[in-house]
PDB file of C-alpha atoms in Angstrom:
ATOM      1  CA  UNK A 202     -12.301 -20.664  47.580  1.00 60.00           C
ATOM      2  CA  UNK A 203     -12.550 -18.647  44.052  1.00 71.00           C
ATOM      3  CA  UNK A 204     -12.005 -20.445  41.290  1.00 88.00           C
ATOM      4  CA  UNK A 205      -9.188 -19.113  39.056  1.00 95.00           C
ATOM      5  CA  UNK A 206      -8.265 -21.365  36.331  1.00 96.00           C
ATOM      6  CA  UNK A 207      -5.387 -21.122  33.809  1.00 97.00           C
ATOM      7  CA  UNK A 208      -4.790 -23.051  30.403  1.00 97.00           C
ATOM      8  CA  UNK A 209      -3.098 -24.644  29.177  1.00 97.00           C
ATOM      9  CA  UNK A 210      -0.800 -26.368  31.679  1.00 96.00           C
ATOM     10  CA  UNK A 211       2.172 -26.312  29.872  1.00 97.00           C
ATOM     11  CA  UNK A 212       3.632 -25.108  26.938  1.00 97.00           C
ATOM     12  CA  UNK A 213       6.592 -25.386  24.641  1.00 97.00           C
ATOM     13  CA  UNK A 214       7.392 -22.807  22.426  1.00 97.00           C
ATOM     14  CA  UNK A 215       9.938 -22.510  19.982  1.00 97.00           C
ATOM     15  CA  UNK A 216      12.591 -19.148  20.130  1.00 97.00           C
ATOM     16  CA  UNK A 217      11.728 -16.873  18.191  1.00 97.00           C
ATOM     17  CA  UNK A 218       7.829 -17.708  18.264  1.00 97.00           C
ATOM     18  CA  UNK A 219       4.793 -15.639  19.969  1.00 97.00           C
ATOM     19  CA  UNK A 220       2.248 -17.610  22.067  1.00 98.00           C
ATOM     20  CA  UNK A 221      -0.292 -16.776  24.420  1.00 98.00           C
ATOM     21  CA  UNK A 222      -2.362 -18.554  27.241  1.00 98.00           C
ATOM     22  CA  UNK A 223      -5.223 -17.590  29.179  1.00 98.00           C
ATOM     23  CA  UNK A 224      -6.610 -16.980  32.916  1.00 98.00           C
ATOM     24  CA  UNK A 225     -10.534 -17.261  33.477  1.00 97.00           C
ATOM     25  CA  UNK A 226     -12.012 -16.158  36.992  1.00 95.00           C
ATOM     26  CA  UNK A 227     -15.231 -15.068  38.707  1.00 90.00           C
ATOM     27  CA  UNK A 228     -16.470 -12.342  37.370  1.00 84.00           C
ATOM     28  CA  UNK A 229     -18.377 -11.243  39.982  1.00 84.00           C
ATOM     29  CA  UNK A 230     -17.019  -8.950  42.915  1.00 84.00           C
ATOM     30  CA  UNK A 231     -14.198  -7.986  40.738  1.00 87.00           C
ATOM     31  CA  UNK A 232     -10.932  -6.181  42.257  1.00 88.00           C
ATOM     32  CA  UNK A 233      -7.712  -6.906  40.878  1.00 91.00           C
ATOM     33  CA  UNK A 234      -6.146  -9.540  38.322  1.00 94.00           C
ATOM     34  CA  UNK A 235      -2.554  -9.857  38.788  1.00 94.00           C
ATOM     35  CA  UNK A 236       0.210 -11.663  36.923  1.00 97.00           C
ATOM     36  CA  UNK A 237       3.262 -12.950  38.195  1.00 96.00           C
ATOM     37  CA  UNK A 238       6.108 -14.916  36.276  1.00 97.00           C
ATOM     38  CA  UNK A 239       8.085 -17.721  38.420  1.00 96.00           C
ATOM     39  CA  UNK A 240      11.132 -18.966  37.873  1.00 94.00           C
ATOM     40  CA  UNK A 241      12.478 -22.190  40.344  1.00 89.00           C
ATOM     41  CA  UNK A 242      14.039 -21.237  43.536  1.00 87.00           C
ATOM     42  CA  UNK A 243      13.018 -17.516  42.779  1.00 92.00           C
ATOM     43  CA  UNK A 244      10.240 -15.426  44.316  1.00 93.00           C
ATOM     44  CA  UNK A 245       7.600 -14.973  42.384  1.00 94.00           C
ATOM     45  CA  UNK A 246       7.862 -11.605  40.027  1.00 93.00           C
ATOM     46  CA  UNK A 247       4.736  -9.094  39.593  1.00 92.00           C
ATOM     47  CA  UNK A 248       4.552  -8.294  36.206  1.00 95.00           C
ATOM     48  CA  UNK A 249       0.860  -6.838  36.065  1.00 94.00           C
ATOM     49  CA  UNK A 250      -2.420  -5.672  38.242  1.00 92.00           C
ATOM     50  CA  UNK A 251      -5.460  -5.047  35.899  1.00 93.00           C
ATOM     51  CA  UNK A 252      -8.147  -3.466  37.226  1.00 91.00           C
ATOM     52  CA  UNK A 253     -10.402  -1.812  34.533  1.00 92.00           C
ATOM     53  CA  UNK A 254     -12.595  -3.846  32.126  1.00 94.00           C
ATOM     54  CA  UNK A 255     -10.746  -3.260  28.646  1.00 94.00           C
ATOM     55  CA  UNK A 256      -7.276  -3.231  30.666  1.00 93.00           C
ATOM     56  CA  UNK A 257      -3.918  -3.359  28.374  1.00 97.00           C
ATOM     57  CA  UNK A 258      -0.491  -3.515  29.690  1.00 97.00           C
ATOM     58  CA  UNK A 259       2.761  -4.500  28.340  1.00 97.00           C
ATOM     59  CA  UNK A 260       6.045  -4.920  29.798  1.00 95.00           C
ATOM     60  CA  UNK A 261       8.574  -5.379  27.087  1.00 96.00           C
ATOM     61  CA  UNK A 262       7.664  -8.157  24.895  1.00 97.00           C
ATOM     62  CA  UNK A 263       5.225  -9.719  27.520  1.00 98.00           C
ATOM     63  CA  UNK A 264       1.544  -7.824  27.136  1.00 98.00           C
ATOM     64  CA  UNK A 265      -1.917  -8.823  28.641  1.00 98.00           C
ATOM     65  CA  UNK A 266      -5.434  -8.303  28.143  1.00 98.00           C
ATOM     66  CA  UNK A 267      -8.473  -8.239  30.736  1.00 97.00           C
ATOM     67  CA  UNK A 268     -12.203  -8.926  30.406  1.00 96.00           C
ATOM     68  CA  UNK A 269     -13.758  -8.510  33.649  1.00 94.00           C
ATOM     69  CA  UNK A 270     -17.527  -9.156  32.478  1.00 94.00           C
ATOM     70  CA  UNK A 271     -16.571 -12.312  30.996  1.00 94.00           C
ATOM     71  CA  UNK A 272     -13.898 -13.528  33.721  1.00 95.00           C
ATOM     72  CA  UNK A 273     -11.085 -13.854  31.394  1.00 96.00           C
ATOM     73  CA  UNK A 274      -7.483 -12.444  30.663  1.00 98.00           C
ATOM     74  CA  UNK A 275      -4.719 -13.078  28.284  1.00 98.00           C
ATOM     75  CA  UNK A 276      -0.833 -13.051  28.469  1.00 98.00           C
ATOM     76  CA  UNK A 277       0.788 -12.598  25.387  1.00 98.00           C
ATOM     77  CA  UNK A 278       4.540 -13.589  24.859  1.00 98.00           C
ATOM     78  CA  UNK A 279       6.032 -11.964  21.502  1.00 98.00           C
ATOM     79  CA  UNK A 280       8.579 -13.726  20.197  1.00 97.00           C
ATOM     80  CA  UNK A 281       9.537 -16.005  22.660  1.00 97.00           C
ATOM     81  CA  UNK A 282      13.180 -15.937  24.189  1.00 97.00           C
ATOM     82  CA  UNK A 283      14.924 -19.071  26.573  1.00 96.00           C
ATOM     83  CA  UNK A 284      14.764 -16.805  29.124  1.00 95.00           C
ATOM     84  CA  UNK A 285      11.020 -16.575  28.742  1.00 97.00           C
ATOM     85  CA  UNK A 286      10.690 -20.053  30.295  1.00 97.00           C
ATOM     86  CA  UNK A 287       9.125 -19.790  33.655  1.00 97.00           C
ATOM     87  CA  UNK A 288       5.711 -20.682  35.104  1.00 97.00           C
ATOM     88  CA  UNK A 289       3.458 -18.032  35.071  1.00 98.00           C
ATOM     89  CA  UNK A 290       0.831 -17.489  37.378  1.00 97.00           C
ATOM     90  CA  UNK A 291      -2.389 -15.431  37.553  1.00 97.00           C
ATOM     91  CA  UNK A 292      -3.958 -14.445  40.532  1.00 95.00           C
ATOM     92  CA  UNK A 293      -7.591 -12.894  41.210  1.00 92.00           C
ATOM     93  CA  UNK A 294      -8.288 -10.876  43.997  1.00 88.00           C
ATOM     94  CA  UNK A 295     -12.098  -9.178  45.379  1.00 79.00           C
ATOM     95  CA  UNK A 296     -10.063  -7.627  48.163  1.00 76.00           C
ATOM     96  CA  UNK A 297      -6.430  -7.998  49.294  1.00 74.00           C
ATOM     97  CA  UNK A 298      -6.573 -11.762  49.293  1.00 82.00           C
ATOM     98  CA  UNK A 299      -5.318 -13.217  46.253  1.00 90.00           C
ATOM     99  CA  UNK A 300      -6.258 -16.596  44.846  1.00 93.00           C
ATOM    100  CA  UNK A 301      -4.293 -18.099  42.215  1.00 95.00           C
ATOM    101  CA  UNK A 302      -4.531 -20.126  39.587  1.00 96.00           C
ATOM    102  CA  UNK A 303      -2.340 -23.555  39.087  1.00 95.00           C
ATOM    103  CA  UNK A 304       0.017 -21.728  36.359  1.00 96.00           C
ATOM    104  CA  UNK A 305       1.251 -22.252  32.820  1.00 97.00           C
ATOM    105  CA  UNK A 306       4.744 -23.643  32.704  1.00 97.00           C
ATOM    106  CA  UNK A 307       6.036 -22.111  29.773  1.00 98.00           C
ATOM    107  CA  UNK A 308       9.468 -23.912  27.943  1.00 98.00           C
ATOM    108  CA  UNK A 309      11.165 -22.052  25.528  1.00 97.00           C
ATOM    109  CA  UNK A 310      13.309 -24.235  23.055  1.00 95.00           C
ATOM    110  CA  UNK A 311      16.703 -22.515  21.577  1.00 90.00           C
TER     111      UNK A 311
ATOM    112  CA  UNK B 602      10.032  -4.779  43.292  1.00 66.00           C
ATOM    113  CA  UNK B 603      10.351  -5.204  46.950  1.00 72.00           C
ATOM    114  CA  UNK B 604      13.030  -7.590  48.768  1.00 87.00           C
ATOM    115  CA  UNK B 605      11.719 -10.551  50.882  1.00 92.00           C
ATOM    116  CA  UNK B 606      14.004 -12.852  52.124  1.00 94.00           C
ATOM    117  CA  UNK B 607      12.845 -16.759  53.435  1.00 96.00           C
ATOM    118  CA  UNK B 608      14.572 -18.897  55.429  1.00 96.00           C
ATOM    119  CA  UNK B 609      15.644 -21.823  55.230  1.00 97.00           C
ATOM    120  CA  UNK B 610      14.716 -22.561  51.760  1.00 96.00           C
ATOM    121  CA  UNK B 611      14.284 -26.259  52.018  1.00 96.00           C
ATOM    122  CA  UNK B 612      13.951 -28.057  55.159  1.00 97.00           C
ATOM    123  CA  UNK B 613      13.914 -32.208  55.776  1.00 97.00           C
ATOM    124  CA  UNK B 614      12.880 -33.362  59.199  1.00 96.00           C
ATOM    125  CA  UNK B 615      11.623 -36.376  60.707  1.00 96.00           C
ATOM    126  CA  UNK B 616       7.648 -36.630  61.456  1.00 97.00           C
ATOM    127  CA  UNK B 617       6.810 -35.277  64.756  1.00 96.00           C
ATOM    128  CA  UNK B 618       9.492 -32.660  65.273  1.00 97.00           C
ATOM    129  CA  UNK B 619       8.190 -28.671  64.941  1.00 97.00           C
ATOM    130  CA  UNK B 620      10.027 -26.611  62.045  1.00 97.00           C
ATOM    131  CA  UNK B 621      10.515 -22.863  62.052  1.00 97.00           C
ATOM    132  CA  UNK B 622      10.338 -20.570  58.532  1.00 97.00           C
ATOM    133  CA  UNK B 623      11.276 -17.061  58.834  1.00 97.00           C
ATOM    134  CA  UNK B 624       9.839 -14.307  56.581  1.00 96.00           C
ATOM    135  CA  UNK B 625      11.540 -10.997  56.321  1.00 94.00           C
ATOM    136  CA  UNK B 626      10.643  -8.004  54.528  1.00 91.00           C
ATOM    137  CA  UNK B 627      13.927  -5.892  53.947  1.00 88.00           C
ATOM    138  CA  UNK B 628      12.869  -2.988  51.939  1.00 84.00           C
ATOM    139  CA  UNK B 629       9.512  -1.866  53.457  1.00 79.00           C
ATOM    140  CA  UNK B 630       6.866  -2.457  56.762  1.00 85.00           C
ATOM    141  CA  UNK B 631       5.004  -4.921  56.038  1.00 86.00           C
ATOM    142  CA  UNK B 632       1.550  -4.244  58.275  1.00 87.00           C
ATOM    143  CA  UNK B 633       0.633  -7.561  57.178  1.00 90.00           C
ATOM    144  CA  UNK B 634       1.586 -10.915  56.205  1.00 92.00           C
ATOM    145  CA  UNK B 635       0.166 -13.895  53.960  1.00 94.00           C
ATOM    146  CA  UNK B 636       0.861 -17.116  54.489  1.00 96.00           C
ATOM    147  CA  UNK B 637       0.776 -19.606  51.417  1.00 96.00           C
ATOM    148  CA  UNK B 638       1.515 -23.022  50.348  1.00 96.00           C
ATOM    149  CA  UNK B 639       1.423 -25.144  47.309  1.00 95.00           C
ATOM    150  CA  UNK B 640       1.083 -28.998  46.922  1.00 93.00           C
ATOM    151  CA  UNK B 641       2.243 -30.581  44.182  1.00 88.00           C
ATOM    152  CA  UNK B 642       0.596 -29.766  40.899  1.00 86.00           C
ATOM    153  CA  UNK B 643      -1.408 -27.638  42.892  1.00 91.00           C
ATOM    154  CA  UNK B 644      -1.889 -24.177  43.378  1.00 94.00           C
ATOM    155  CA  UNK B 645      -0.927 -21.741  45.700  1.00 95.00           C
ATOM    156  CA  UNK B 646      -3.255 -21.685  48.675  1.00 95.00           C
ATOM    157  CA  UNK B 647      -3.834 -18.921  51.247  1.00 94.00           C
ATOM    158  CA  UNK B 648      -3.369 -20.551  54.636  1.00 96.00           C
ATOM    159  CA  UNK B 649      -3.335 -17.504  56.890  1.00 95.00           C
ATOM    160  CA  UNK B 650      -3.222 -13.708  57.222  1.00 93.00           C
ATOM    161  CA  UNK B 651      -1.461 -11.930  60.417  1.00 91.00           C
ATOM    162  CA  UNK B 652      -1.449  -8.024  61.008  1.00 87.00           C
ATOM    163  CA  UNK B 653       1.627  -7.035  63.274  1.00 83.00           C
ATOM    164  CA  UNK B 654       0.859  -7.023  66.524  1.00 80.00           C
ATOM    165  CA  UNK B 655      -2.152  -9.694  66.430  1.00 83.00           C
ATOM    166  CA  UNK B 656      -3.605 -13.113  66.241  1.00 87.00           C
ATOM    167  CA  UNK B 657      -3.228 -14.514  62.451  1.00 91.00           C
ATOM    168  CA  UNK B 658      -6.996 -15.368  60.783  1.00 93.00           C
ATOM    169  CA  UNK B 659      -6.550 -18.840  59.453  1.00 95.00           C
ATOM    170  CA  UNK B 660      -8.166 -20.025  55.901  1.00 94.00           C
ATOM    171  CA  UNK B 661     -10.900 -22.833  56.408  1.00 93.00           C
ATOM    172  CA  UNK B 662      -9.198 -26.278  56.819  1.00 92.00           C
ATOM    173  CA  UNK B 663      -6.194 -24.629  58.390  1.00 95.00           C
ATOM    174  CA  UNK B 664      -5.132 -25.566  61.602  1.00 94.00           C
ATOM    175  CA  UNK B 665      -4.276 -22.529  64.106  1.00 92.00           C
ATOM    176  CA  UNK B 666      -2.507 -24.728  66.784  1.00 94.00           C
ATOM    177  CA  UNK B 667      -0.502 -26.720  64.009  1.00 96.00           C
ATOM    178  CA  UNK B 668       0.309 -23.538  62.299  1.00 97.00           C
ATOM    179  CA  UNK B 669       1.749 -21.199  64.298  1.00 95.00           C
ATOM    180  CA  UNK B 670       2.171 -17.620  62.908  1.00 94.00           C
ATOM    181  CA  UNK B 671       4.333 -14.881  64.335  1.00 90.00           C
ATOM    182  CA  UNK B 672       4.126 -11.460  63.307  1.00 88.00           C
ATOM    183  CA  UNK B 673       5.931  -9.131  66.220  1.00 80.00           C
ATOM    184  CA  UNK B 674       7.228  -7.260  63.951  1.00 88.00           C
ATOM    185  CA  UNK B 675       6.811  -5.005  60.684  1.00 89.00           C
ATOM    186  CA  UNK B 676       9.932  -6.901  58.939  1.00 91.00           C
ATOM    187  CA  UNK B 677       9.449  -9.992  60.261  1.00 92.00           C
ATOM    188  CA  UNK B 678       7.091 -13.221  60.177  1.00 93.00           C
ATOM    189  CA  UNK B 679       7.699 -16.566  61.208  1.00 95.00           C
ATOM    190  CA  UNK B 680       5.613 -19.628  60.383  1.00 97.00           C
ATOM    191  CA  UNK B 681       5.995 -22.923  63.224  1.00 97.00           C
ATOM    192  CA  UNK B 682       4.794 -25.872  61.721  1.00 97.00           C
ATOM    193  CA  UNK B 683       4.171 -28.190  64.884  1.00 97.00           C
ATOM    194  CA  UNK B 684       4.704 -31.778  65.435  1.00 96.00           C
ATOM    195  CA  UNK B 685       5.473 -31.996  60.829  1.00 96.00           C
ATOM    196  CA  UNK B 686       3.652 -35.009  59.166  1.00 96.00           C
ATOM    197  CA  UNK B 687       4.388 -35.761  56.002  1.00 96.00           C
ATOM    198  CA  UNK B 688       1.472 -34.506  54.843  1.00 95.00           C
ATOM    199  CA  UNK B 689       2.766 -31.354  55.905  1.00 96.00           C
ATOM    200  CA  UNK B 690       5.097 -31.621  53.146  1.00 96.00           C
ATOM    201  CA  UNK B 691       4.696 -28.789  50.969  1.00 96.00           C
ATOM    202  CA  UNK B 692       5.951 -25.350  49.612  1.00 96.00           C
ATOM    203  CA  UNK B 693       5.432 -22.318  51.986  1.00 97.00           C
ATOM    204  CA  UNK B 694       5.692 -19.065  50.510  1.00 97.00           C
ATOM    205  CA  UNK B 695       5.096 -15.617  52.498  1.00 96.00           C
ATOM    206  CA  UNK B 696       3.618 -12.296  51.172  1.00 93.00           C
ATOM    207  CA  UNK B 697       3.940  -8.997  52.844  1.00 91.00           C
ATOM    208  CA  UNK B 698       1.725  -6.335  52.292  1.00 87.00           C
ATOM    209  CA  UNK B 699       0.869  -2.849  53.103  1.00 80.00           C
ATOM    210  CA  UNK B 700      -1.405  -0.125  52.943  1.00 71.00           C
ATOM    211  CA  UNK B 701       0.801   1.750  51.092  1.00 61.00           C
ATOM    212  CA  UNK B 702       1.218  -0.693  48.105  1.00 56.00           C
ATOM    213  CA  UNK B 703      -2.338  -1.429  48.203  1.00 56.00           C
ATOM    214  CA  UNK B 704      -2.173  -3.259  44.645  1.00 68.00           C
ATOM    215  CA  UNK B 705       0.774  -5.047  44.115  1.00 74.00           C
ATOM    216  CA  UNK B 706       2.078  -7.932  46.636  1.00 84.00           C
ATOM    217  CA  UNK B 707       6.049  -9.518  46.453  1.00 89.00           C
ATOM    218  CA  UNK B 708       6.661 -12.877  47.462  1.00 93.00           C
ATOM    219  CA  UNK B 709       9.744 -14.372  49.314  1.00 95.00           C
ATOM    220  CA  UNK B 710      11.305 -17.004  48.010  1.00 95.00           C
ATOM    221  CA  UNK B 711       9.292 -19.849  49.202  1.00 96.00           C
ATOM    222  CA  UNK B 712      10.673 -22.902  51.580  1.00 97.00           C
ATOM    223  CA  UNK B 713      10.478 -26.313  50.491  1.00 97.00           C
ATOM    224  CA  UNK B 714       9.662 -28.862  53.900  1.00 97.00           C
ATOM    225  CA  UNK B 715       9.496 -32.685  53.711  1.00 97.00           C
ATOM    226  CA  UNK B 716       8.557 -34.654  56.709  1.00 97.00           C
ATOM    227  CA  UNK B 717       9.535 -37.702  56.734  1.00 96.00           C
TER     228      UNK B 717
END
């Protein structure tokens, strides 16, 4: 079992507002480290694989970061919409197995 | 993003009775499928892997004759869990994959079972 951890827990955010949270893994045996934003009752959505040290990628106002010699990566959410609010999960992978970490629940207040 | 479908998507039944999920990919062959699940405040845990055709490899601490996987075809998975405890009760969520999406894996929906 690889341990992927993500912080904080939980989050509120006001509308309007940017915020970010982070994901820390092994950083040995590095492969993939993939994002995915959940929303109840929904299947989790991909929203980025990193693979490269250095790795940026944004998807509309949602961007993240990845450090694969220091086991970390960032999600960035610029200023923060309702719709925003989901859990969002990271995931590491050193082949096609993924293990995740527990999620931030992210709340957006209007 | 590809379309997989779960079914049901919450179950209830009583302890000692066997429930059935089904896993369907709709929009591509899925050569093989993860198996998931997720206590509470926990996170999502690999339970098993099946390639089409073959016996599913089961995660450490899972058990093969209590979970039984399914995988006869390239759009389809199902996921028996056998005489349900409640501490079977938990979230189940299946993830096909192929060789030909090496990098990115979809989820289905999930399925919620409590045992009573």
């Amino acid at each position: 079992i690889l341990n992927v951890e993500q912080s904080p827990q939980s989050l509120h955010v006001q509308e309007g507002d940017s915020t970010n949270f982070t994901c820390s893994f092994p950083s040995s045996n590095f492969y993939a480290l993939h994002w995915y934003r959940w929303e109840t009752a929904k299947s989790p959505e991909a929203l980025f694989v990193m693979t490269l040290n250095g790795d940026e990628k944004k998807k509309g106002r949602i961007s993240a970061t990845l450090n694969t010699k220091e086991g970390y990566s960032y999600l960035y959410i610029k200023g923060s919409q309702p719709e925003d609010s989901a859990t969002y999960l990271c995931a590491f992978s050193n082949d096609y197995k993924l293990s995740f970490g527990a999620g931030t629940t992210v709340t957006v207040r209007a | 993003g590809a379309v997989v479908s779960q079914h049901p998507s919450w179950v209830i039944c009583k302890s000692g009775t066997s429930v059935k999920i089904e896993c369907r990919s709709l929009d591509f062959q899925a050569t093989t499928m993860f198996w998931y699940r997720q206590f509470p405040k926990q996170s999502l845990m690999l339970m098993a892997t099946s390639n089409e055709g073959s016996k599913a490899t089961y995660e450490q601490g899972v058990e093969k004759d209590k979970f039984l996987i399914n995988h006869a075809s390239l759009t389809l998975s199902t996921l028996t869990v056998t005489s349900a405890h409640p501490e079977d009760s938990s979230f189940y969520i299946c993830s096909p994959w192929t060789s030909g999406r090496p990098d990115t894996q979809y989820f289905g929906p999930g399925t919620r079972l409590t045992v009573l």
